[in-house]
Amino acid sequence: MPQAVIFDYGVGNLLSLKTALEKAGLSASIGTTAKDLMKADAIALPGVGSFTAASSKLDAVKETLQTKIQEGTPLLGICLGLQLFFESSQEGPGDGLSLFKGKNMQLPGTVKVPHMGWNTLNMVKPNELFDGIAEDTYVYFVHSLYPVPKDKKIVCTTTQYGTTFTSSIVSKNIYGTQFHPEKSGDVGIKILKNFVKTVVR
Amino acid sequence: MPLAKRIIPCLDVDHGKVVKCINFVNPKQAGDPVEMAKRYSDDGADELVFLDITASSEKRDILRGVVEGVAKAISIPFTVGGGIRNVSDARLVLCSGADKVSVNTAAVENPQVITELADVFGRQCVVTAIDARRNRTPCEGKVMVDTAEGKLWFEVVTYGGRKPTGIDALAWAMQAEKLGAGEFLVTSMDKDGTKDGYDIELTRAISERVNVPIIASGGAGIPKHLFDVLTEGKADAALAASIFHYNQYPVPIVKDYLRKMGVTIRQ
């Protein structure tokens, strides 16, 4: 069974993501070092922690991550994991992975923040990650910032909350969701299964 | 479509079993927490809350087992509360698979704990539970609220409603938000267990004063009560226990009703 490695920034709940990836058909383990990431058939950057803290933890594995991405290893960033794909964040200092140009912005003060709960996906461009997922499907969000990619072509879905923001991106073997598939019930498992299909082929 | 309002079944856990007290006495075992969590999740619950009603250090291992079991069985978010006093208590439940922790008495006695938890785990993990009771005695410095029964203020009570604190619930909510609370679970001690509806005025008063989500709790007896608190009460989520436990109003029935009434509800 292909092996997914979930990179651990050192805080919070990784068990749900591990369980969900296993339900979707991968064997999943938690990794903290470049060596752990080297053996991965797929890599997940989870959604917990702060941008600044996570960015410093990622420093040590940045090169390995870039090598793996170039080799074609599928990478899934969830919530903060997606935000780390970009250059910077209004949340605090620190460099992202800069896989894409763009930054992360605070949700507007006109709505309650964090954006917490079930909201819908508007499909912008079709992608295998969303095979079998209908327009306006509900998924679970918990976040205060959102990514603003410079290259709009990578935007896969958007969601409305105070503003229209990018709720997922796809570019080659790089997948990112602002929502939490591991917390989005059967729909989330379906999305993770679609991700797993890109791993096993 | 806008953000959906959340429907949250609450499970009281004692020694690893879900219990339901009838009129606050005679705890009756209602079932296995993992099985019930799975059932609610399959039924379309948007989130779950577990309250460990007799949390103490020697029962931590039981709690950890329950949290792990639930995390493996469901893929919707869940909050664990009851006896969480510090970062290490919170770490135990979060690392066992819970998504959020709820703090109540510990936060009133030591407000700084909210900041400590938010700094380590992020504010989205920190639910501040506020138990409040109506107080009709005019008192200087309290936020007096105009209600159907006249001007009054809402007093924070701790230790499961046993201890009045003299603290204004509205002022406390605003302070807790500044300290890092990511969400509030607001329970009316006047309404809890009555089944005659939530305290709409309490819920709305807090919701209008903070900019984080509010979960309303205490008093749900019929689906109309959830409608009232989610609309007039300006709550972002409605929590209930007994209407769900005994299948009187299963989650799908409540959600269908709310949807027909025009509330945004997840399919």
Coordinates of C-alpha atoms in Angstrom, one line a residue:
Chain A
M1 CA 0.0 0.0 0.0
P2 CA 1.4 3.5 -0.9
Q3 CA 2.8 5.3 2.1
A4 CA 1.6 8.9 2.9
V5 CA 3.7 11.0 5.3
I6 CA 1.9 13.7 7.2
F7 CA 4.4 16.4 8.2
D8 CA 4.1 17.3 11.9
Y9 CA 4.6 21.0 12.8
G10 CA 4.4 20.0 16.4
V11 CA 0.9 20.9 17.5
G12 CA -2.7 19.6 17.4
N13 CA -4.8 16.9 15.9
L14 CA -3.1 14.8 13.2
L15 CA -5.0 11.7 14.1
S16 CA -8.1 12.7 12.1
L17 CA -6.0 13.3 8.9
K18 CA -4.1 10.0 9.4
T19 CA -7.4 8.1 9.9
A20 CA -9.0 9.8 6.9
L21 CA -6.1 9.1 4.6
E22 CA -6.2 5.4 5.7
K23 CA -9.9 5.3 5.0
A24 CA -9.2 6.7 1.6
G25 CA -6.7 3.9 0.9
L26 CA -3.2 4.9 1.9
S27 CA -1.1 3.8 4.7
A28 CA -0.3 7.0 6.7
S29 CA 2.4 7.9 9.2
I30 CA 3.5 11.1 10.9
G31 CA 6.9 12.5 9.9
T32 CA 9.1 15.2 11.3
T33 CA 12.4 15.0 9.3
A34 CA 13.6 15.1 5.7
K35 CA 14.4 11.4 5.9
D36 CA 10.8 10.7 6.8
L37 CA 9.7 12.7 3.7
M38 CA 12.2 11.0 1.4
K39 CA 10.4 7.6 1.6
A40 CA 6.9 9.1 1.1
D41 CA 4.7 8.1 -1.9
A42 CA 2.5 11.1 -1.0
I43 CA 3.0 14.0 1.4
A44 CA 0.4 15.8 3.4
L45 CA 0.9 19.2 5.0
P46 CA -1.8 19.4 7.6
G47 CA -3.9 22.3 8.8
V48 CA -2.9 23.0 12.3
G49 CA -0.6 25.6 13.8
S50 CA 0.5 29.2 13.0
F51 CA 2.1 30.3 9.8
T52 CA 5.2 31.6 11.5
A53 CA 5.8 28.5 13.6
A54 CA 5.1 26.1 10.7
S55 CA 7.4 28.1 8.4
S56 CA 10.3 27.7 10.7
K57 CA 9.7 24.0 11.1
L58 CA 9.5 23.6 7.3
D59 CA 12.9 25.2 6.8
A60 CA 14.8 22.0 7.5
V61 CA 12.8 20.0 5.0
K62 CA 12.2 22.7 2.3
E63 CA 14.8 21.2 -0.1
T64 CA 13.6 17.7 0.3
L65 CA 10.0 18.8 -0.3
Q66 CA 11.1 20.6 -3.5
T67 CA 12.9 17.5 -4.7
K68 CA 9.9 15.3 -4.0
I69 CA 7.6 17.6 -5.8
Q70 CA 9.9 17.7 -8.9
E71 CA 10.0 13.9 -8.8
G72 CA 6.2 14.0 -9.1
T73 CA 5.2 12.9 -5.6
P74 CA 1.7 14.1 -5.0
L75 CA 1.5 16.8 -2.3
L76 CA -1.7 17.7 -0.4
G77 CA -1.8 20.9 1.6
I78 CA -4.8 21.4 3.9
C79 CA -5.7 24.8 5.4
L80 CA -2.5 26.2 6.8
G81 CA -0.7 23.5 4.6
L82 CA -2.2 25.2 1.5
Q83 CA -1.3 28.7 2.8
L84 CA 2.3 27.6 3.2
F85 CA 2.5 27.0 -0.6
F86 CA 2.6 30.8 -1.0
E87 CA 5.2 33.4 -0.2
S88 CA 3.9 35.1 2.9
S89 CA 1.0 35.6 5.3
Q90 CA -0.7 38.5 7.1
E91 CA -0.9 36.1 10.1
G92 CA 2.8 36.8 10.9
P93 CA 6.4 36.8 9.8
G94 CA 8.1 33.9 8.1
D95 CA 8.5 32.6 4.6
G96 CA 6.2 30.1 2.9
L97 CA 7.5 27.5 0.5
S98 CA 6.9 29.9 -2.4
L99 CA 5.7 27.1 -4.7
F100 CA 3.4 29.7 -6.1
K101 CA 3.4 33.5 -6.1
G102 CA 0.9 35.0 -3.8
K103 CA 0.1 35.7 -0.2
N104 CA -2.4 34.9 2.5
M105 CA -4.8 37.6 3.7
Q106 CA -7.1 38.0 6.8
L107 CA -10.8 37.5 6.2
P108 CA -12.7 40.8 6.4
G109 CA -14.0 42.2 9.7
T110 CA -17.5 42.3 8.2
V111 CA -18.0 38.6 9.0
K112 CA -17.4 36.5 12.1
V113 CA -13.8 35.2 12.2
P114 CA -12.7 32.3 12.3
H115 CA -14.9 31.2 9.4
M116 CA -16.0 28.1 11.1
G117 CA -18.4 25.5 9.8
W118 CA -19.9 24.1 6.6
N119 CA -19.8 26.2 3.5
T120 CA -20.1 25.4 -0.3
L121 CA -17.7 24.9 -3.2
N122 CA -18.1 26.8 -6.4
M123 CA -16.3 24.9 -9.1
V124 CA -14.0 27.2 -11.2
K125 CA -12.1 24.6 -13.2
P126 CA -12.7 20.8 -13.4
N127 CA -10.1 18.7 -11.8
E128 CA -9.7 15.0 -10.9
L129 CA -9.6 16.0 -7.2
F130 CA -13.3 16.9 -7.4
D131 CA -14.5 14.0 -9.6
G132 CA -18.0 13.2 -8.5
I133 CA -18.3 16.3 -6.3
A134 CA -21.2 18.5 -7.3
E135 CA -21.3 22.3 -7.4
D136 CA -22.4 23.8 -4.1
T137 CA -21.3 20.7 -2.1
Y138 CA -20.7 21.5 1.6
V139 CA -17.3 21.1 3.2
Y140 CA -15.9 22.0 6.6
F141 CA -13.9 25.2 7.1
V142 CA -12.0 26.6 10.1
H143 CA -9.7 29.5 9.3
S144 CA -9.1 33.2 9.6
L145 CA -6.8 33.7 6.6
Y146 CA -7.1 32.7 2.9
P147 CA -4.7 32.4 0.0
V148 CA -4.6 34.9 -2.8
P149 CA -2.7 33.2 -5.7
K150 CA -1.2 35.5 -8.3
D151 CA -1.8 32.9 -11.0
K152 CA -5.6 32.5 -11.1
K153 CA -5.2 29.5 -13.4
I154 CA -4.4 27.3 -10.4
V155 CA -7.7 28.1 -8.7
C156 CA -9.9 25.1 -8.6
T157 CA -12.8 26.2 -6.4
T158 CA -13.9 29.3 -4.7
T159 CA -16.1 29.9 -1.6
Q160 CA -18.0 33.0 -0.4
Y161 CA -17.5 34.3 3.1
G162 CA -17.3 38.0 3.5
T163 CA -15.4 37.9 0.2
T164 CA -15.0 35.3 -2.6
F165 CA -11.8 33.4 -1.7
T166 CA -9.8 30.5 -3.2
S167 CA -10.9 27.4 -1.4
S168 CA -8.7 25.0 -3.4
I169 CA -5.9 25.0 -5.9
V170 CA -4.4 22.3 -8.2
S171 CA -1.2 22.5 -10.3
K172 CA 0.3 19.3 -11.6
N173 CA 1.0 17.1 -8.6
I174 CA 0.3 19.9 -6.0
Y175 CA -3.1 19.9 -4.4
G176 CA -4.3 22.3 -1.8
T177 CA -7.6 22.8 0.0
Q178 CA -8.5 25.6 2.4
F179 CA -11.3 23.4 3.8
H180 CA -10.6 20.2 5.8
P181 CA -11.5 17.1 3.8
E182 CA -10.7 15.0 6.8
K183 CA -13.5 16.7 8.7
S184 CA -16.0 16.9 5.8
G185 CA -17.7 13.6 6.3
D186 CA -18.3 11.3 3.3
V187 CA -17.7 14.1 0.8
G188 CA -14.2 14.7 2.3
I189 CA -13.3 11.0 2.2
K190 CA -14.4 11.0 -1.5
I191 CA -12.0 14.0 -2.2
L192 CA -9.2 12.2 -0.4
K193 CA -9.9 9.0 -2.4
N194 CA -9.6 11.2 -5.6
F195 CA -6.2 12.4 -4.2
V196 CA -5.2 8.8 -3.6
K197 CA -5.9 7.8 -7.2
T198 CA -3.2 10.3 -8.3
V199 CA -0.8 8.6 -5.9
V200 CA -1.3 5.0 -7.1
R201 CA -1.3 5.6 -10.8
Chain B
M1 CA -24.6 30.1 -0.6
P2 CA -23.7 31.4 2.8
L3 CA -22.1 29.6 5.7
A4 CA -24.6 27.0 7.0
K5 CA -25.9 27.1 10.6
R6 CA -24.7 24.1 12.5
I7 CA -26.7 21.5 14.4
I8 CA -24.7 20.0 17.2
P9 CA -25.8 17.0 19.4
C10 CA -24.2 17.0 22.8
L11 CA -23.1 13.9 24.6
D12 CA -22.5 13.9 28.4
V13 CA -19.9 11.2 29.2
D14 CA -19.4 9.6 32.6
H15 CA -16.9 6.8 33.0
G16 CA -16.7 6.4 29.3
K17 CA -20.5 6.0 28.8
V18 CA -23.0 8.5 27.5
V19 CA -25.4 9.4 30.2
K20 CA -28.6 11.4 30.4
C21 CA -29.8 12.8 33.6
I22 CA -33.6 13.2 33.9
N23 CA -34.4 16.4 35.8
F24 CA -30.8 16.6 36.8
V25 CA -30.9 13.4 38.9
N26 CA -30.8 9.7 38.2
P27 CA -28.2 9.5 35.5
K28 CA -29.3 6.9 33.0
Q29 CA -26.9 5.3 30.6
A30 CA -27.9 6.1 27.1
G31 CA -25.1 4.3 25.2
D32 CA -21.6 3.9 24.0
P33 CA -20.1 7.3 22.9
V34 CA -18.4 5.9 19.8
E35 CA -21.6 4.2 18.6
M36 CA -23.7 7.3 19.3
A37 CA -21.1 9.6 17.6
K38 CA -21.2 7.4 14.5
R39 CA -25.0 7.4 14.5
Y40 CA -25.2 11.2 14.8
S41 CA -22.5 11.7 12.2
D42 CA -24.4 9.3 9.7
D43 CA -27.6 11.2 10.5
G44 CA -26.0 14.5 9.3
A45 CA -25.0 16.2 12.5
D46 CA -22.6 19.0 11.6
E47 CA -20.4 18.7 14.6
L48 CA -20.5 17.0 18.1
V49 CA -19.7 18.1 21.6
F50 CA -18.6 15.7 24.3
L51 CA -18.7 16.9 27.9
D52 CA -16.9 14.7 30.4
I53 CA -19.2 15.3 33.4
T54 CA -17.0 13.7 36.0
A55 CA -13.6 14.5 34.6
S56 CA -10.8 13.9 37.1
S57 CA -7.2 12.9 36.7
E58 CA -7.7 9.2 37.3
K59 CA -10.3 9.1 34.6
R60 CA -8.1 10.7 32.0
D61 CA -7.2 7.4 30.4
I62 CA -10.8 6.5 29.9
L63 CA -11.4 9.8 28.3
R64 CA -8.4 9.4 26.0
G65 CA -9.8 6.0 24.9
V66 CA -13.2 7.5 24.1
V67 CA -11.7 10.5 22.2
E68 CA -9.5 8.2 20.1
G69 CA -12.4 5.9 19.4
V70 CA -14.6 8.7 18.3
A71 CA -11.9 10.3 16.1
K72 CA -11.4 7.0 14.3
A73 CA -15.2 6.4 13.9
I74 CA -16.3 9.8 12.5
S75 CA -15.0 12.4 10.0
I76 CA -16.8 15.5 11.3
P77 CA -15.4 17.9 13.9
F78 CA -15.9 17.4 17.6
T79 CA -15.2 19.3 20.8
V80 CA -14.3 17.9 24.2
G81 CA -14.9 19.7 27.4
G82 CA -15.1 19.0 31.1
G83 CA -12.3 19.5 33.6
I84 CA -9.8 21.0 31.1
R85 CA -7.7 23.3 33.1
N86 CA -4.4 23.9 31.2
V87 CA -2.4 23.2 28.1
S88 CA -1.4 19.7 29.1
D89 CA -5.1 18.7 29.7
A90 CA -5.9 20.2 26.3
R91 CA -3.0 18.5 24.6
L92 CA -4.1 15.1 25.8
V93 CA -7.5 15.4 24.2
L94 CA -6.3 17.2 21.0
C95 CA -3.6 14.7 20.4
S96 CA -6.1 11.9 20.9
G97 CA -8.1 13.3 18.0
A98 CA -10.4 16.0 19.3
D99 CA -10.6 19.2 17.1
K100 CA -11.4 21.7 19.8
V101 CA -11.4 21.9 23.6
S102 CA -14.0 23.7 25.7
V103 CA -13.0 25.5 28.9
N104 CA -15.4 26.9 31.4
T105 CA -14.7 27.2 35.1
A106 CA -11.0 27.1 34.6
A107 CA -11.1 30.1 32.3
V108 CA -13.3 32.1 34.7
E109 CA -10.9 31.5 37.5
N110 CA -7.8 32.0 35.4
P111 CA -8.6 33.9 32.1
Q112 CA -5.0 33.7 31.0
V113 CA -5.5 30.0 30.2
I114 CA -7.5 31.1 27.1
T115 CA -4.5 32.9 25.8
E116 CA -2.1 30.0 26.6
L117 CA -4.4 27.6 24.7
A118 CA -4.8 29.9 21.8
D119 CA -1.1 30.5 21.5
V120 CA -0.2 26.8 21.4
F121 CA -3.1 25.4 19.4
G122 CA -4.6 28.3 17.6
R123 CA -7.8 30.2 18.6
Q124 CA -10.0 28.0 16.4
C125 CA -9.3 25.2 18.9
V126 CA -10.5 27.1 22.0
V127 CA -14.2 27.1 22.8
T128 CA -15.1 29.2 25.8
A129 CA -18.2 27.8 27.5
I130 CA -20.2 30.4 29.4
D131 CA -23.0 29.3 31.8
A132 CA -25.2 32.3 32.6
R133 CA -28.2 33.0 34.7
R134 CA -30.6 36.0 34.7
N135 CA -30.1 38.4 37.6
R136 CA -32.8 40.9 38.2
T137 CA -31.0 42.7 41.0
P138 CA -29.7 46.0 39.6
C139 CA -26.0 46.1 40.1
E140 CA -23.5 48.9 39.2
G141 CA -21.2 48.3 36.3
K142 CA -23.3 45.5 34.8
V143 CA -24.6 45.5 31.2
M144 CA -28.4 45.8 31.8
V145 CA -30.3 44.2 29.0
D146 CA -33.9 45.0 28.0
T147 CA -35.8 41.8 28.0
A148 CA -39.5 40.7 27.8
E149 CA -39.4 40.5 31.6
G150 CA -37.7 43.9 32.2
K151 CA -34.2 45.1 32.6
L152 CA -31.7 42.5 33.9
W153 CA -28.1 41.3 33.6
F154 CA -26.6 37.9 32.9
E155 CA -24.4 36.5 35.6
V156 CA -21.7 33.9 34.9
V157 CA -22.1 30.8 37.0
T158 CA -19.4 28.1 37.4
Y159 CA -19.1 24.6 38.7
G160 CA -22.0 23.4 36.6
G161 CA -24.3 26.2 37.7
R162 CA -23.6 25.8 41.5
K163 CA -21.5 28.9 42.0
P164 CA -22.6 32.5 41.1
T165 CA -19.6 34.6 40.3
G166 CA -20.9 38.1 40.2
I167 CA -19.3 38.4 36.7
D168 CA -21.3 39.9 33.9
A169 CA -21.5 37.3 31.1
L170 CA -21.5 40.0 28.3
A171 CA -18.4 41.7 29.7
W172 CA -16.8 38.2 30.2
A173 CA -17.5 37.2 26.6
M174 CA -15.8 40.4 25.3
Q175 CA -12.8 39.9 27.5
A176 CA -12.5 36.2 26.5
E177 CA -12.6 37.1 22.8
K178 CA -9.7 39.5 23.3
L179 CA -7.8 36.8 25.2
G180 CA -8.2 34.4 22.3
A181 CA -11.5 32.6 22.4
G182 CA -12.3 31.3 19.0
E183 CA -15.9 30.4 19.7
F184 CA -18.5 30.6 22.6
L185 CA -20.7 27.9 23.9
V186 CA -23.4 29.8 25.7
T187 CA -25.7 27.9 28.1
S188 CA -28.6 29.4 29.9
M189 CA -28.9 27.9 33.3
D190 CA -32.5 29.2 33.5
K191 CA -33.5 27.3 30.5
D192 CA -31.3 24.2 30.7
G193 CA -33.4 21.1 31.1
T194 CA -36.7 22.9 30.8
K195 CA -37.3 22.0 27.1
D196 CA -39.2 25.3 26.7
G197 CA -36.7 27.0 24.4
Y198 CA -33.3 28.6 24.4
D199 CA -32.7 32.0 26.1
I200 CA -32.9 34.0 23.0
E201 CA -32.1 37.3 24.7
L202 CA -28.9 36.0 26.3
T203 CA -27.7 34.4 23.0
R204 CA -28.4 37.5 21.0
A205 CA -26.8 39.8 23.5
I206 CA -23.6 37.9 23.4
S207 CA -23.7 37.3 19.6
E208 CA -24.0 41.0 19.0
R209 CA -21.0 41.8 21.2
V210 CA -18.4 39.5 19.8
N211 CA -17.1 38.7 16.4
V212 CA -16.6 34.9 16.8
P213 CA -19.2 32.2 16.3
I214 CA -21.8 31.4 19.1
I215 CA -23.2 28.0 19.9
A216 CA -26.5 28.3 21.8
S217 CA -27.3 25.7 24.4
G218 CA -29.9 24.9 27.0
G219 CA -33.7 24.5 26.6
A220 CA -34.2 22.8 23.2
G221 CA -37.5 20.9 23.3
I222 CA -38.9 21.1 19.8
P223 CA -37.3 22.0 16.4
K224 CA -39.0 25.5 16.5
H225 CA -36.7 26.3 19.4
L226 CA -33.6 25.8 17.2
F227 CA -35.2 28.0 14.5
D228 CA -35.8 30.8 17.0
V229 CA -32.3 30.8 18.4
L230 CA -30.6 30.5 15.0
T231 CA -32.6 33.5 13.6
E232 CA -33.9 35.8 16.4
G233 CA -31.1 34.7 18.8
K234 CA -28.4 35.3 16.1
A235 CA -26.6 32.0 17.0
D236 CA -24.3 30.4 14.5
A237 CA -25.0 26.9 15.9
A238 CA -27.6 25.2 18.1
L239 CA -26.6 22.5 20.5
A240 CA -29.1 20.0 22.0
A241 CA -29.0 16.7 23.8
S242 CA -32.3 15.1 24.9
I243 CA -34.3 15.8 21.7
F244 CA -31.8 13.8 19.8
H245 CA -30.9 11.1 22.3
Y246 CA -34.4 9.5 22.5
N247 CA -35.1 9.9 18.8
Q248 CA -37.9 12.2 19.6
Y249 CA -36.7 14.6 16.9
P250 CA -33.8 12.9 15.0
V251 CA -31.2 15.1 13.4
P252 CA -32.6 14.7 9.8
I253 CA -36.1 15.7 11.0
V254 CA -34.8 18.9 12.7
K255 CA -32.6 19.8 9.7
D256 CA -35.5 19.3 7.2
Y257 CA -37.7 21.5 9.3
L258 CA -35.0 24.3 9.5
R259 CA -34.4 24.1 5.8
K260 CA -38.1 24.4 5.0
M261 CA -38.2 27.4 7.3
G262 CA -35.5 29.1 5.2
V263 CA -32.4 28.5 7.4
T264 CA -29.2 27.7 5.5
I265 CA -28.5 24.1 6.5
R266 CA -26.0 21.6 5.1
Q267 CA -27.6 18.9 3.0

